[in-house]
Short mmCIF file of C-alpha atoms in Angstrom, two decimals:
data_model
loop_
_atom_site.label_atom_id
_atom_site.label_comp_id
_atom_site.label_asym_id
_atom_site.label_seq_id
_atom_site.Cartn_x
_atom_site.Cartn_y
_atom_site.Cartn_z
CA MET A 446 26.28 -3.48 34.30
CA SER A 447 27.57 -4.48 30.93
CA VAL A 448 27.00 -7.86 29.42
CA ASP A 449 30.47 -8.94 28.44
CA ASP A 450 29.55 -12.24 26.90
CA PRO A 451 28.41 -11.66 23.28
CA ARG A 452 26.44 -14.91 23.37
CA LEU A 453 24.42 -13.58 26.26
CA ARG A 454 23.72 -10.37 24.35
CA GLU A 455 22.54 -12.35 21.36
CA GLN A 456 20.25 -14.36 23.59
CA LEU A 457 18.80 -11.23 25.14
CA ASP A 458 18.21 -9.82 21.69
CA ALA A 459 16.54 -13.04 20.59
CA CYS A 460 13.82 -12.58 23.20
CA ARG A 461 10.61 -11.15 21.81
CA PRO A 462 8.92 -8.04 23.21
CA ASP A 463 6.07 -9.97 24.74
CA PRO A 464 6.93 -10.75 28.38
CA GLN A 465 5.10 -14.06 27.91
CA ASP A 466 7.58 -15.10 25.24
CA ARG A 467 9.28 -18.34 26.23
CA SER A 468 12.49 -17.84 24.29
CA VAL A 469 14.49 -17.51 27.51
CA GLU A 470 13.80 -21.15 28.21
CA ASP A 471 15.84 -22.02 25.13
CA PHE A 472 18.91 -20.53 26.76
CA PRO A 473 19.76 -22.27 30.04
CA GLU A 474 22.75 -20.07 30.65
CA LEU A 475 20.71 -16.89 30.35
CA ALA A 476 17.84 -18.34 32.35
CA ALA A 477 20.16 -19.24 35.19
CA GLU A 478 21.82 -15.84 35.15
CA LEU A 479 18.44 -14.11 35.20
CA GLN A 480 17.52 -16.00 38.36
CA THR A 481 20.31 -14.39 40.31
CA ASN A 482 21.14 -11.21 38.47
CA ALA A 483 18.65 -8.37 39.00
CA THR A 484 20.52 -6.03 36.68
CA LEU A 485 20.30 -8.53 33.86
CA ARG A 486 16.58 -8.87 34.52
CA ASP A 487 16.30 -5.09 34.21
CA THR A 488 18.24 -5.18 30.97
CA LEU A 489 15.90 -7.78 29.51
CA ALA A 490 12.82 -5.88 30.66
CA ARG A 491 14.20 -2.63 29.22
CA SER A 492 15.04 -4.32 25.95
CA ARG A 493 11.55 -5.74 25.72
CA ARG A 494 9.96 -2.36 26.35
CA TRP A 495 12.16 -0.81 23.70
CA ASP A 496 11.31 -3.57 21.25
CA ALA A 497 7.61 -3.17 21.96
CA ALA A 498 7.86 0.55 21.19
CA LEU A 499 9.70 -0.20 17.96
CA GLN A 500 7.23 -2.89 17.03
CA GLU A 501 4.42 -0.42 17.30
CA VAL A 502 6.21 2.19 15.23
CA MET A 503 7.09 -0.36 12.55
CA GLN A 504 3.40 -0.86 11.86
CA ARG A 505 2.75 2.85 11.68
CA VAL A 506 2.91 3.35 7.93
CA PRO A 507 0.22 5.41 6.25
CA VAL A 508 -1.41 3.54 3.42
CA PRO A 509 -2.24 5.49 0.24
CA GLN A 510 -5.96 5.90 0.35
CA ASP A 511 -6.72 4.77 -3.17
CA LEU A 512 -4.29 1.87 -3.07
CA ALA A 513 -6.94 -0.84 -2.82
CA MET A 514 -8.70 0.42 -5.89
CA ARG A 515 -5.46 0.56 -7.85
CA LEU A 516 -4.43 -2.90 -6.71
CA LEU A 517 -7.77 -4.34 -7.73
CA SER A 518 -7.63 -2.55 -11.05
CA GLY A 519 -4.22 -4.03 -11.66
CA LEU A 520 -5.28 -7.63 -11.20
CA PRO A 521 -5.95 -9.58 -14.39
CA ASP A 522 -9.50 -10.32 -13.34
CA GLY A 523 -10.17 -6.63 -13.15
CA PRO A 524 -11.60 -4.73 -10.27
CA ALA A 525 -13.50 -5.64 -7.27
CA ASP A 526 -16.49 -7.67 -6.54
CA ALA A 527 -16.28 -6.14 -3.12
CA GLY A 528 -16.97 -2.56 -2.31
CA LEU A 529 -14.54 0.03 -3.49
CA LEU A 530 -16.40 2.65 -1.59
CA ASN A 531 -16.24 0.44 1.47
CA VAL A 532 -12.54 0.08 0.95
CA VAL A 533 -12.13 3.79 0.84
CA ALA A 534 -14.15 4.10 3.99
CA ASP A 535 -12.13 1.35 5.68
CA VAL A 536 -8.88 3.01 4.79
CA ALA A 537 -10.04 6.37 5.93
CA VAL A 538 -10.87 4.90 9.31
CA SER A 539 -7.92 2.61 9.80
CA SER A 540 -5.01 4.50 8.33
CA PRO A 541 -2.88 6.07 10.99
CA ALA A 542 -2.70 9.81 10.98
CA ILE A 543 0.99 9.98 11.68
CA PRO A 544 3.04 9.65 8.53
CA ALA A 545 6.19 7.54 8.42
CA SER A 546 8.24 9.84 6.27
CA GLY A 547 8.21 13.00 4.28
CA GLU A 548 7.68 11.01 1.13
CA ALA A 549 4.73 9.23 2.60
CA THR A 550 3.30 12.49 3.83
CA LEU A 551 3.47 13.96 0.37
CA SER A 552 1.83 10.88 -1.07
CA GLN A 553 -0.91 10.92 1.49
CA THR A 554 -1.59 14.55 0.81
CA ARG A 555 -1.80 13.95 -2.91
CA ARG A 556 -4.03 10.93 -2.73
CA ARG A 557 -7.38 11.94 -1.38
CA THR A 558 -10.17 9.48 -1.16
CA TRP A 559 -13.17 9.54 -3.39
CA LEU A 560 -15.29 9.99 -0.33
CA MET A 561 -13.46 13.11 0.72
CA THR A 562 -13.57 14.31 -2.82
CA ALA A 563 -17.23 13.61 -3.15
CA GLY A 564 -17.89 15.37 0.13
CA ALA A 565 -16.02 18.46 -0.96
CA ALA A 566 -17.62 18.43 -4.36
CA LEU A 567 -21.00 17.92 -2.79
CA ALA A 568 -20.56 21.04 -0.69
CA VAL A 569 -19.54 23.03 -3.74
CA THR A 570 -22.36 21.77 -5.86
CA ALA A 571 -24.89 22.28 -3.08
CA ALA A 572 -23.99 25.94 -3.16
CA VAL A 573 -24.36 25.91 -6.92
CA VAL A 574 -27.79 24.34 -6.59
CA LEU A 575 -28.96 27.14 -4.34
CA VAL A 576 -27.66 29.78 -6.70
CA LEU A 577 -29.24 28.10 -9.69
CA ALA A 578 -32.53 27.67 -7.91
CA TYR A 579 -32.85 31.41 -7.40
CA VAL A 580 -30.88 32.94 -10.23
CA LEU A 581 -31.36 30.60 -13.17
CA PRO A 582 -34.61 28.73 -12.67
CA ASP A 583 -35.10 28.13 -16.41
CA ASN A 584 -31.89 26.16 -16.68
CA ARG A 585 -33.20 23.40 -14.44
CA THR A 586 -34.95 21.76 -17.35
CA ALA A 587 -32.02 21.94 -19.73
CA VAL A 588 -28.86 19.90 -19.50
CA THR A 589 -26.14 22.36 -18.70
CA GLN A 590 -22.63 22.33 -17.40
CA ARG A 591 -23.86 23.27 -13.95
CA SER A 592 -26.69 20.78 -13.84
CA LEU A 593 -24.25 17.98 -14.65
CA GLU A 594 -21.68 19.15 -12.12
CA ARG A 595 -24.47 19.09 -9.60
CA GLU A 596 -25.17 15.46 -10.41
CA VAL A 597 -21.59 14.20 -10.18
CA PRO A 598 -21.42 13.64 -6.40
CA ARG A 599 -24.68 11.70 -6.45
CA TRP A 600 -23.55 9.64 -9.42
CA MET A 601 -20.22 8.88 -7.82
CA ALA A 602 -21.89 7.84 -4.61
CA SER A 603 -24.28 5.57 -6.47
CA VAL A 604 -21.54 3.62 -8.25
CA ASP A 605 -21.98 0.14 -6.85
CA PRO A 606 -18.73 -1.85 -6.68
CA GLN A 607 -20.78 -5.03 -6.81
CA ARG A 608 -22.28 -4.15 -10.16
CA TRP A 609 -19.29 -3.57 -12.37
CA ARG A 610 -19.55 -5.52 -15.59
CA LEU A 611 -16.28 -7.20 -16.44
CA ALA A 612 -15.17 -8.49 -19.82
CA ALA A 613 -18.59 -7.84 -21.24
CA SER A 614 -19.65 -5.76 -24.20
CA PRO A 615 -20.34 -2.18 -23.29
CA PRO A 616 -23.82 -0.87 -24.04
CA GLN A 617 -23.93 0.29 -27.66
CA ALA A 618 -26.34 3.06 -26.88
CA PHE A 619 -23.96 4.58 -24.35
CA PRO A 620 -20.55 4.58 -26.02
CA VAL A 621 -17.39 6.03 -24.53
CA SER A 622 -16.73 9.41 -26.05
CA PRO A 623 -14.47 9.05 -29.08
CA VAL A 624 -12.59 12.19 -28.13
CA LEU A 625 -11.12 10.49 -25.05
CA PRO A 626 -7.75 8.77 -25.41
CA LEU A 627 -8.60 6.39 -22.57
CA ALA A 628 -9.80 2.81 -22.60
CA ALA A 629 -12.57 1.57 -20.36
CA HIS A 630 -11.98 -1.35 -18.00
CA ARG A 631 -15.55 -1.90 -16.88
CA TRP A 632 -18.94 -0.30 -16.81
CA GLN A 633 -22.25 -0.22 -15.00
CA ALA A 634 -25.60 1.42 -15.43
CA LEU A 635 -26.52 3.76 -12.61
CA PRO A 636 -29.84 3.13 -10.86
CA GLN A 637 -32.57 5.05 -12.61
CA THR A 638 -33.95 6.06 -9.26
CA ILE A 639 -31.16 8.55 -8.86
CA THR A 640 -30.92 9.84 -12.39
CA GLN A 641 -33.41 11.85 -14.36
CA ASP A 642 -32.11 10.25 -17.56
CA PRO A 643 -30.35 6.90 -18.00
CA VAL A 644 -26.64 7.05 -17.17
CA VAL A 645 -23.86 4.54 -17.69
CA CYS A 646 -20.63 4.86 -15.77
CA TYR A 647 -17.30 3.71 -17.23
CA ASP A 648 -14.13 3.21 -15.25
CA LEU A 649 -11.28 4.67 -17.29
CA THR A 650 -8.68 4.65 -14.53
CA PRO A 651 -5.28 4.09 -16.11
CA ARG A 652 -3.31 1.33 -14.47
CA GLY A 653 -1.70 2.41 -11.24
CA GLN A 654 -3.26 5.85 -11.31
CA ARG A 655 -5.97 7.70 -9.47
CA PRO A 656 -9.59 7.13 -10.44
CA VAL A 657 -11.13 8.42 -13.63
CA LEU A 658 -14.85 7.89 -14.21
CA LEU A 659 -16.88 8.75 -17.28
CA PHE A 660 -20.65 9.14 -17.01
CA VAL A 661 -22.54 8.79 -20.27
CA MET A 662 -26.09 10.07 -20.30
CA ARG A 663 -28.79 10.03 -22.96
CA THR A 664 -31.38 12.68 -22.61
CA PRO A 665 -34.31 14.06 -24.55
CA ARG A 666 -33.80 17.45 -22.92
CA ARG A 667 -32.17 20.44 -24.49
CA VAL A 668 -28.39 20.23 -24.24
CA ASP A 669 -26.27 23.35 -23.93
CA LEU A 670 -22.78 21.96 -23.98
CA PRO A 671 -19.62 22.14 -26.05
CA THR A 672 -18.58 19.18 -28.17
CA ARG A 673 -15.15 18.71 -26.61
CA PRO A 674 -13.86 18.62 -23.02
CA ALA A 675 -11.22 21.26 -23.57
CA ARG A 676 -10.73 21.91 -19.88
CA PRO A 677 -12.51 21.02 -16.64
CA THR A 678 -15.45 23.19 -15.77
CA LEU A 679 -15.17 22.29 -12.11
CA ASP A 680 -11.85 22.00 -10.30
CA THR A 681 -11.69 21.59 -6.54
CA GLN A 682 -8.02 20.52 -6.77
CA MET A 683 -9.16 17.10 -5.57
CA LEU A 684 -11.79 16.55 -8.20
CA SER A 685 -11.97 17.88 -11.74
CA VAL A 686 -15.10 17.58 -13.81
CA GLY A 687 -15.54 18.22 -17.48
CA VAL A 688 -18.79 18.02 -19.48
CA TRP A 689 -19.50 17.91 -23.19
CA ARG A 690 -21.86 16.38 -25.70
CA ASP A 691 -21.28 14.09 -28.60
CA GLN A 692 -20.44 15.87 -31.84
CA ASN A 693 -22.98 13.95 -33.90
CA ARG A 694 -25.61 12.90 -31.40
CA LYS A 695 -26.96 15.79 -29.41
CA ASP A 696 -28.71 13.51 -26.94
CA LEU A 697 -25.45 11.93 -25.80
CA VAL A 698 -23.86 13.76 -22.89
CA TYR A 699 -20.53 13.01 -21.27
CA THR A 700 -19.32 13.90 -17.79
CA LEU A 701 -15.74 13.06 -16.92
CA ALA A 702 -14.79 12.98 -13.22
CA VAL A 703 -11.07 12.89 -12.55
CA GLU A 704 -9.52 12.62 -9.14
CA GLY A 705 -6.98 15.41 -9.15
CA ASN A 706 -6.64 18.94 -10.38
CA ALA A 707 -7.25 20.54 -13.73
CA GLN A 708 -3.71 19.81 -14.83
CA ARG A 709 -4.27 16.07 -14.49
CA PHE A 710 -7.60 16.37 -16.26
CA GLU A 711 -6.06 18.15 -19.20
CA HIS A 712 -3.20 15.67 -19.33
CA LEU A 713 -5.61 12.75 -19.41
CA ILE A 714 -7.78 14.07 -22.21
CA ARG A 715 -4.84 15.13 -24.33
CA PRO A 716 -4.62 12.85 -27.39
CA GLN A 717 -1.87 10.28 -26.99
CA ILE A 718 0.79 9.60 -29.55
CA ALA A 719 0.27 5.88 -29.19
CA SER A 720 -2.88 4.11 -30.26
CA VAL A 721 -5.78 5.34 -28.24
CA SER A 722 -8.09 2.38 -28.33
CA VAL A 723 -5.87 -0.69 -28.38
CA PRO A 724 -5.34 -1.96 -24.84
CA ARG A 725 -1.78 -2.17 -23.68
CA PRO A 726 -0.27 -5.67 -23.82
CA SER A 727 -0.19 -6.03 -20.10
CA VAL A 728 -1.26 -9.02 -18.08
CA ARG A 729 -2.37 -6.67 -15.37
CA THR A 730 -5.05 -4.87 -17.28
CA GLN A 731 -8.06 -6.15 -19.09
CA SER A 732 -9.77 -3.74 -21.34
CA PHE A 733 -12.50 -3.97 -23.85
CA GLY A 734 -11.53 -0.74 -25.50
CA LYS A 735 -13.94 1.79 -26.79
CA THR A 736 -17.03 1.27 -28.81
CA MET B 795 18.40 -16.72 1.53
CA VAL B 796 15.44 -18.87 0.66
CA ASP B 797 12.03 -18.70 2.18
CA PRO B 798 10.75 -22.25 2.26
CA ALA B 799 7.17 -21.11 2.42
CA VAL B 800 7.44 -19.56 -0.99
CA ARG B 801 10.12 -20.17 -3.54
CA ALA B 802 11.41 -17.46 -5.83
CA ASP B 803 8.59 -17.95 -8.28
CA GLY B 804 6.05 -17.82 -5.51
CA ASP B 805 5.53 -21.59 -5.26
CA ALA B 806 4.81 -22.93 -1.84
CA GLU B 807 6.14 -26.27 -0.82
CA GLY B 808 4.07 -29.34 -0.33
CA PHE B 809 0.88 -28.09 -1.88
CA GLY B 810 -1.24 -29.78 -4.44
CA PRO B 811 -2.13 -29.04 -8.04
CA PRO B 812 -3.89 -25.87 -9.08
CA ALA B 813 -7.33 -27.39 -8.97
CA GLU B 814 -9.08 -24.13 -8.30
CA ALA B 815 -6.82 -21.86 -10.25
CA GLY B 816 -8.67 -19.58 -12.55
CA SER B 817 -11.84 -19.48 -10.51
CA ASN B 818 -10.51 -17.31 -7.76
CA GLY B 819 -11.65 -13.86 -8.86
CA GLY B 820 -13.79 -13.18 -5.81
CA ALA B 821 -11.31 -14.76 -3.46
CA ILE B 822 -8.41 -12.64 -4.63
CA HIS B 823 -10.44 -9.49 -4.30
CA ARG B 824 -11.34 -10.44 -0.75
CA LEU B 825 -7.69 -11.21 -0.13
CA VAL B 826 -6.62 -7.79 -1.38
CA LEU B 827 -9.21 -5.97 0.66
CA ASP B 828 -8.40 -7.86 3.83
CA HIS B 829 -4.63 -7.70 3.66
CA TYR B 830 -3.41 -4.93 1.40
CA GLN B 831 -2.71 -2.54 4.23
CA ALA B 832 -0.49 -4.95 6.14
CA VAL B 833 1.26 -6.01 2.95
CA TYR B 834 1.86 -2.42 1.92
CA ARG B 835 3.23 -1.49 5.35
CA TYR B 836 5.62 -4.40 5.27
CA ALA B 837 6.65 -3.49 1.74
CA PHE B 838 7.27 0.09 2.73
CA ARG B 839 9.48 -0.91 5.62
CA LEU B 840 11.44 -3.19 3.32
CA THR B 841 11.86 -0.81 0.42
CA GLY B 842 11.72 2.55 2.17
CA SER B 843 9.89 4.07 -0.77
CA VAL B 844 6.22 4.64 -1.48
CA CYS B 845 6.56 3.79 -5.16
CA ASP B 846 8.62 0.67 -4.61
CA ALA B 847 6.28 -0.43 -1.85
CA GLU B 848 3.28 -0.07 -4.14
CA ASP B 849 4.99 -2.04 -6.89
CA LEU B 850 6.00 -4.72 -4.43
CA THR B 851 2.47 -4.89 -3.05
CA GLN B 852 1.04 -5.18 -6.55
CA ASN B 853 3.49 -7.95 -7.45
CA THR B 854 2.70 -9.76 -4.24
CA PHE B 855 -0.99 -9.88 -5.00
CA LEU B 856 -0.41 -10.81 -8.63
CA ILE B 857 1.58 -13.84 -7.49
CA ALA B 858 -0.92 -14.54 -4.74
CA GLN B 859 -3.64 -14.62 -7.36
CA GLN B 860 -1.72 -17.16 -9.42
CA LYS B 861 -0.89 -19.28 -6.39
CA LEU B 862 -4.08 -18.92 -4.46
CA TYR B 863 -4.75 -22.64 -4.66
CA GLN B 864 -1.68 -23.12 -2.46
CA LEU B 865 -3.26 -21.34 0.45
CA ARG B 866 -4.59 -24.04 2.71
CA GLU B 867 -4.62 -22.29 6.05
CA PRO B 868 -6.68 -19.12 5.70
CA GLU B 869 -5.83 -18.09 9.25
CA LYS B 870 -2.21 -17.79 8.11
CA THR B 871 -2.95 -15.78 5.00
CA ASP B 872 -0.95 -12.79 6.17
CA ARG B 873 2.12 -14.95 6.78
CA TRP B 874 1.69 -16.48 3.35
CA LEU B 875 1.46 -13.07 1.73
CA PHE B 876 4.48 -11.82 3.66
CA ALA B 877 6.45 -14.82 2.41
CA ILE B 878 5.47 -14.01 -1.16
CA LEU B 879 6.38 -10.40 -0.56
CA ARG B 880 9.82 -11.31 0.76
CA SER B 881 10.34 -13.60 -2.18
CA CYS B 882 9.38 -10.87 -4.66
CA TYR B 883 11.60 -8.40 -2.88
CA LEU B 884 14.62 -10.68 -2.89
CA LYS B 885 14.08 -11.55 -6.51
CA ASN B 886 14.03 -7.96 -7.64
CA ARG B 887 16.40 -6.32 -5.24
CA ARG B 888 19.47 -4.57 -6.40
CA ARG B 889 22.63 -6.46 -5.64
CA HIS B 890 25.19 -4.86 -3.40
CA ARG B 891 28.78 -5.89 -3.29
CA PRO B 892 29.79 -7.35 0.05
CA VAL B 893 31.86 -4.92 2.02
CA ALA B 894 33.31 -4.98 5.46
CA ALA B 895 30.87 -4.37 8.26
CA VAL B 896 31.45 -1.37 10.45
CA ASN B 897 30.98 -1.59 14.14
CA LEU B 898 28.25 0.96 14.73
CA GLU B 899 26.09 -0.88 17.16
CA LEU B 900 24.68 -0.21 20.57
CA ASN B 901 24.58 -3.29 22.75
CA VAL B 902 21.38 -4.30 24.45
CA ASP B 903 22.82 -3.58 27.91
CA GLU B 904 23.74 -0.05 26.85
CA LEU B 905 20.15 0.94 26.15
CA PRO B 906 19.43 3.98 28.35
CA GLU B 907 16.32 3.82 30.50
CA GLU B 908 15.51 7.41 29.62
CA SER B 909 15.46 6.62 25.89
CA VAL B 910 13.24 3.63 26.42
CA ARG B 911 10.81 5.70 28.45
CA GLN B 912 10.80 8.37 25.78
CA ALA B 913 10.16 5.81 23.07
CA GLU B 914 7.25 4.44 25.05
CA GLN B 915 5.75 7.85 25.63
CA SER B 916 6.30 9.62 22.34
CA GLY B 917 7.54 6.94 19.98
CA VAL B 918 10.74 7.07 18.02
CA ASP B 919 11.77 9.23 15.10
CA GLU B 920 10.10 7.43 12.22
CA GLU B 921 12.19 9.00 9.50
CA ARG B 922 15.33 8.02 11.30
CA LEU B 923 13.96 4.52 11.78
CA GLN B 924 13.30 4.14 8.07
CA ARG B 925 16.70 5.57 7.21
CA ALA B 926 18.32 3.06 9.51
CA LEU B 927 16.36 0.24 7.90
CA ASN B 928 17.30 1.44 4.44
CA GLU B 929 20.95 1.29 5.33
CA LEU B 930 20.79 -2.30 6.44
CA ALA B 931 21.70 -5.11 4.08
CA ASP B 932 18.74 -7.25 3.12
CA GLU B 933 19.96 -10.24 5.08
CA PHE B 934 19.76 -8.20 8.27
CA LYS B 935 16.71 -6.21 7.34
CA LEU B 936 14.57 -9.22 6.54
CA ILE B 937 15.31 -10.83 9.87
CA LEU B 938 14.68 -7.58 11.69
CA LEU B 939 11.31 -7.11 10.01
CA MET B 940 10.32 -10.71 10.59
CA PHE B 941 11.11 -10.16 14.27
CA TYR B 942 9.39 -6.80 14.69
CA PHE B 943 6.76 -6.76 11.97
CA GLU B 944 5.69 -10.39 11.96
CA ASP B 945 6.48 -10.99 15.61
CA LEU B 946 8.27 -14.21 14.79
CA SER B 947 10.67 -15.91 17.17
CA TYR B 948 14.26 -16.51 16.15
CA LYS B 949 13.37 -20.19 15.69
CA GLU B 950 10.51 -19.42 13.35
CA ILE B 951 12.68 -17.00 11.39
CA ALA B 952 15.38 -19.64 11.06
CA ALA B 953 12.86 -22.20 9.88
CA ARG B 954 11.31 -19.88 7.32
CA LEU B 955 14.59 -18.67 5.92
CA GLN B 956 16.27 -22.06 6.19
CA VAL B 957 19.28 -20.67 7.96
CA LYS B 958 20.83 -21.77 11.22
CA MET B 959 19.35 -20.46 14.44
CA GLY B 960 22.77 -19.17 15.47
CA THR B 961 22.95 -17.18 12.28
CA VAL B 962 19.56 -15.66 12.91
CA MET B 963 20.48 -14.76 16.48
CA SER B 964 23.71 -13.19 15.42
CA ARG B 965 22.18 -11.15 12.60
CA LEU B 966 19.22 -10.17 14.70
CA SER B 967 21.42 -8.97 17.53
CA ARG B 968 23.63 -6.96 15.23
CA ALA B 969 20.71 -5.47 13.35
CA LYS B 970 19.00 -4.51 16.57
CA GLY B 971 22.26 -3.02 17.77
CA TRP B 972 22.49 -0.96 14.61
CA LEU B 973 18.94 0.21 15.01
CA ARG B 974 19.50 1.20 18.63
CA LYS B 975 22.60 3.11 17.67
CA SER B 976 20.91 4.83 14.74
CA LEU B 977 17.88 5.85 16.72
CA LEU B 978 19.57 6.92 19.90
CA SER B 979 22.79 8.49 18.81
CA LEU B 980 22.52 12.11 17.85
CA GLU B 981 25.51 11.66 15.65
CA SER B 982 24.32 8.58 13.88
CA ASP B 983 23.67 10.42 10.65
CA SER B 984 27.11 11.82 10.37
CA LEU B 985 28.63 8.57 11.47
CA ALA B 986 26.76 6.71 8.80
CA ARG B 987 27.79 9.22 6.19
CA ARG B 988 31.41 9.03 7.26
CA SER B 989 31.53 5.31 6.78
CA VAL B 990 32.42 4.51 3.23
CA SER B 991 30.34 1.35 3.20
CA ARG B 992 26.91 0.58 4.49
CA PRO B 993 26.89 -0.80 7.98
CA LEU B 994 26.03 -4.45 8.26
CA ALA B 995 26.22 -4.55 4.52
CA SER B 996 26.89 -8.22 4.24
CA PRO B 997 26.42 -11.17 6.53
CA ARG B 998 29.44 -12.71 4.91
CA ALA B 999 31.73 -10.08 6.32
CA GLY B 1000 32.37 -9.89 10.00
CA ASN B 1001 29.46 -12.06 10.96
CA SER B 1002 29.44 -14.81 13.52
CA GLY B 1003 27.25 -17.67 14.30
CA GLU B 1004 27.08 -19.24 10.88
#
C-alpha cells in the first residue's frame, strides 16, 4: 500500500524509532488511520525498525585513540588533571572496532595508543634485556643506548597524569635539551622507586599532534652516548626512541620517546626555521619554553 | 537557523554571570574525558571528515571551557555540548548557493521489508551513509542528526532550532527519504553524480511546511 497523502508520510517520518514514542498522539489523523489500517501499522513498524538500525550505525564512529590527550593539550589550561593513561584505556575499550569510512580507518591505523605502543616496546625491550643479561653483562652498570631503551616502557607507564606541573618553572637541574626545537608544556618528576637515577619527564607534544615525551636523567654512572639525537635508536613504527647526552654536562642524559616512526622522530628533532623556544601566540597552548 | 540553547558565540540563554569562570580547569578536563567521544562522533557525522571533526570537537570544548558557568544541568551536558557543536559548525561552514532540490527520495511506505531486515542483521553501508549525509544541505543534515543522533522528537528539534514544527517535519521527512534512497538504491551514486546540484541543497527551494 502506498501512502498517498504527503502529510501522512511526514507524520510517519516524524515518529521516533522507539515504539514507546508518543509522537503518534500528536497526529489524530494518523492515529485514527493506524487503528483501522494494518498495512499502515506495518509501514510504521518497518520505518521504526529501519530508523533504529540507522540510529545505531550513526553512533558507530571510531574515535582517534589519542584524541583525548590532544584535546586536553589544546585547552588553555593545559592538559589533564585526570588520567591520560586511563583515557587511553577507556578509548581502547569503548571505541567500536568497525570503522565508519576509509578515511577513519586510515586514521585509526595511524593513531595507536600509548598503551599499545608501550606494550609493543615492552616486548621488544624485554628481549633486549635478556640478550644484554647474557651477552653484555658489563654494560648493565653504564648508561647506554640499550639500557635507556629498556627503561622507556617503565618510564612511560609511570607518568602520572595527576602529577603534571602546569605553568610552573621547570627544574633547573633537569633542563630540556637545547638541541631540541620543541617547547615543553608541562613536566613531572618520575617516582624514584622506579628509576635508578632521578628522571624528569617533559611533555613536548606539539599542538594537535601525537605524543612526544622527553625524559631527562642525571646520573653519576658512566655514560656512553652521542651528544645529539641524530636518528632514533629504536623504531617499532609505533614508537621511536632516541637517546643522547648533554654536550657540556656528561651526567645529563636525554631520552626522547615519540609516538610514530623514525621519519616523524627525525622531522621533530630537525631544527625549525622559526624561533625554537618562543611559544606560538596561540590561546590554545600554554608553554613555558625551554630552560 | 539558530539554536536557542547556544547562540553563535556559544552563549546560552537565560544564564547568569560568569561567576565561576576561570576556575574551571578540573571541570573542563572532566567534561572532555566524559564527552569527547560522543562529541567527536557527532562532529564526524556532521563534517564527514576526520580532520574537520577533530577541529570541530576542539572548538566545541574551547567554547565549552569559556562558557562552563552556563551549564546548570549537568545531566544535560551532552545536549549542551551538541548545541555548542552545532553552533560552531554553522558558524564556520562553507556557504552553498541555494539550488533547486532534486526529487531523489524514497518514501517511507516504499521501504522494502527485506532491506530493513538486512539493515537490522548486518547494518547499513557506513561509507554510503556518510556520503549521503555529506550531500545533504546543512538545514536537512542538522535535523536528521538531531533526530537520529540525539534522539530528539520533531517538537524538541523545532524548539531548539526555533523553526516551525511543520518545517521540521517536512525537512525531516525529505532528508529521511533521501537517506533511504541513497542507502537502498544501487544506482544512488550515479544518480547523485548525474544531478548537477546537491539534492536537498536548500530548504528554500522546493520545500513545504514553512
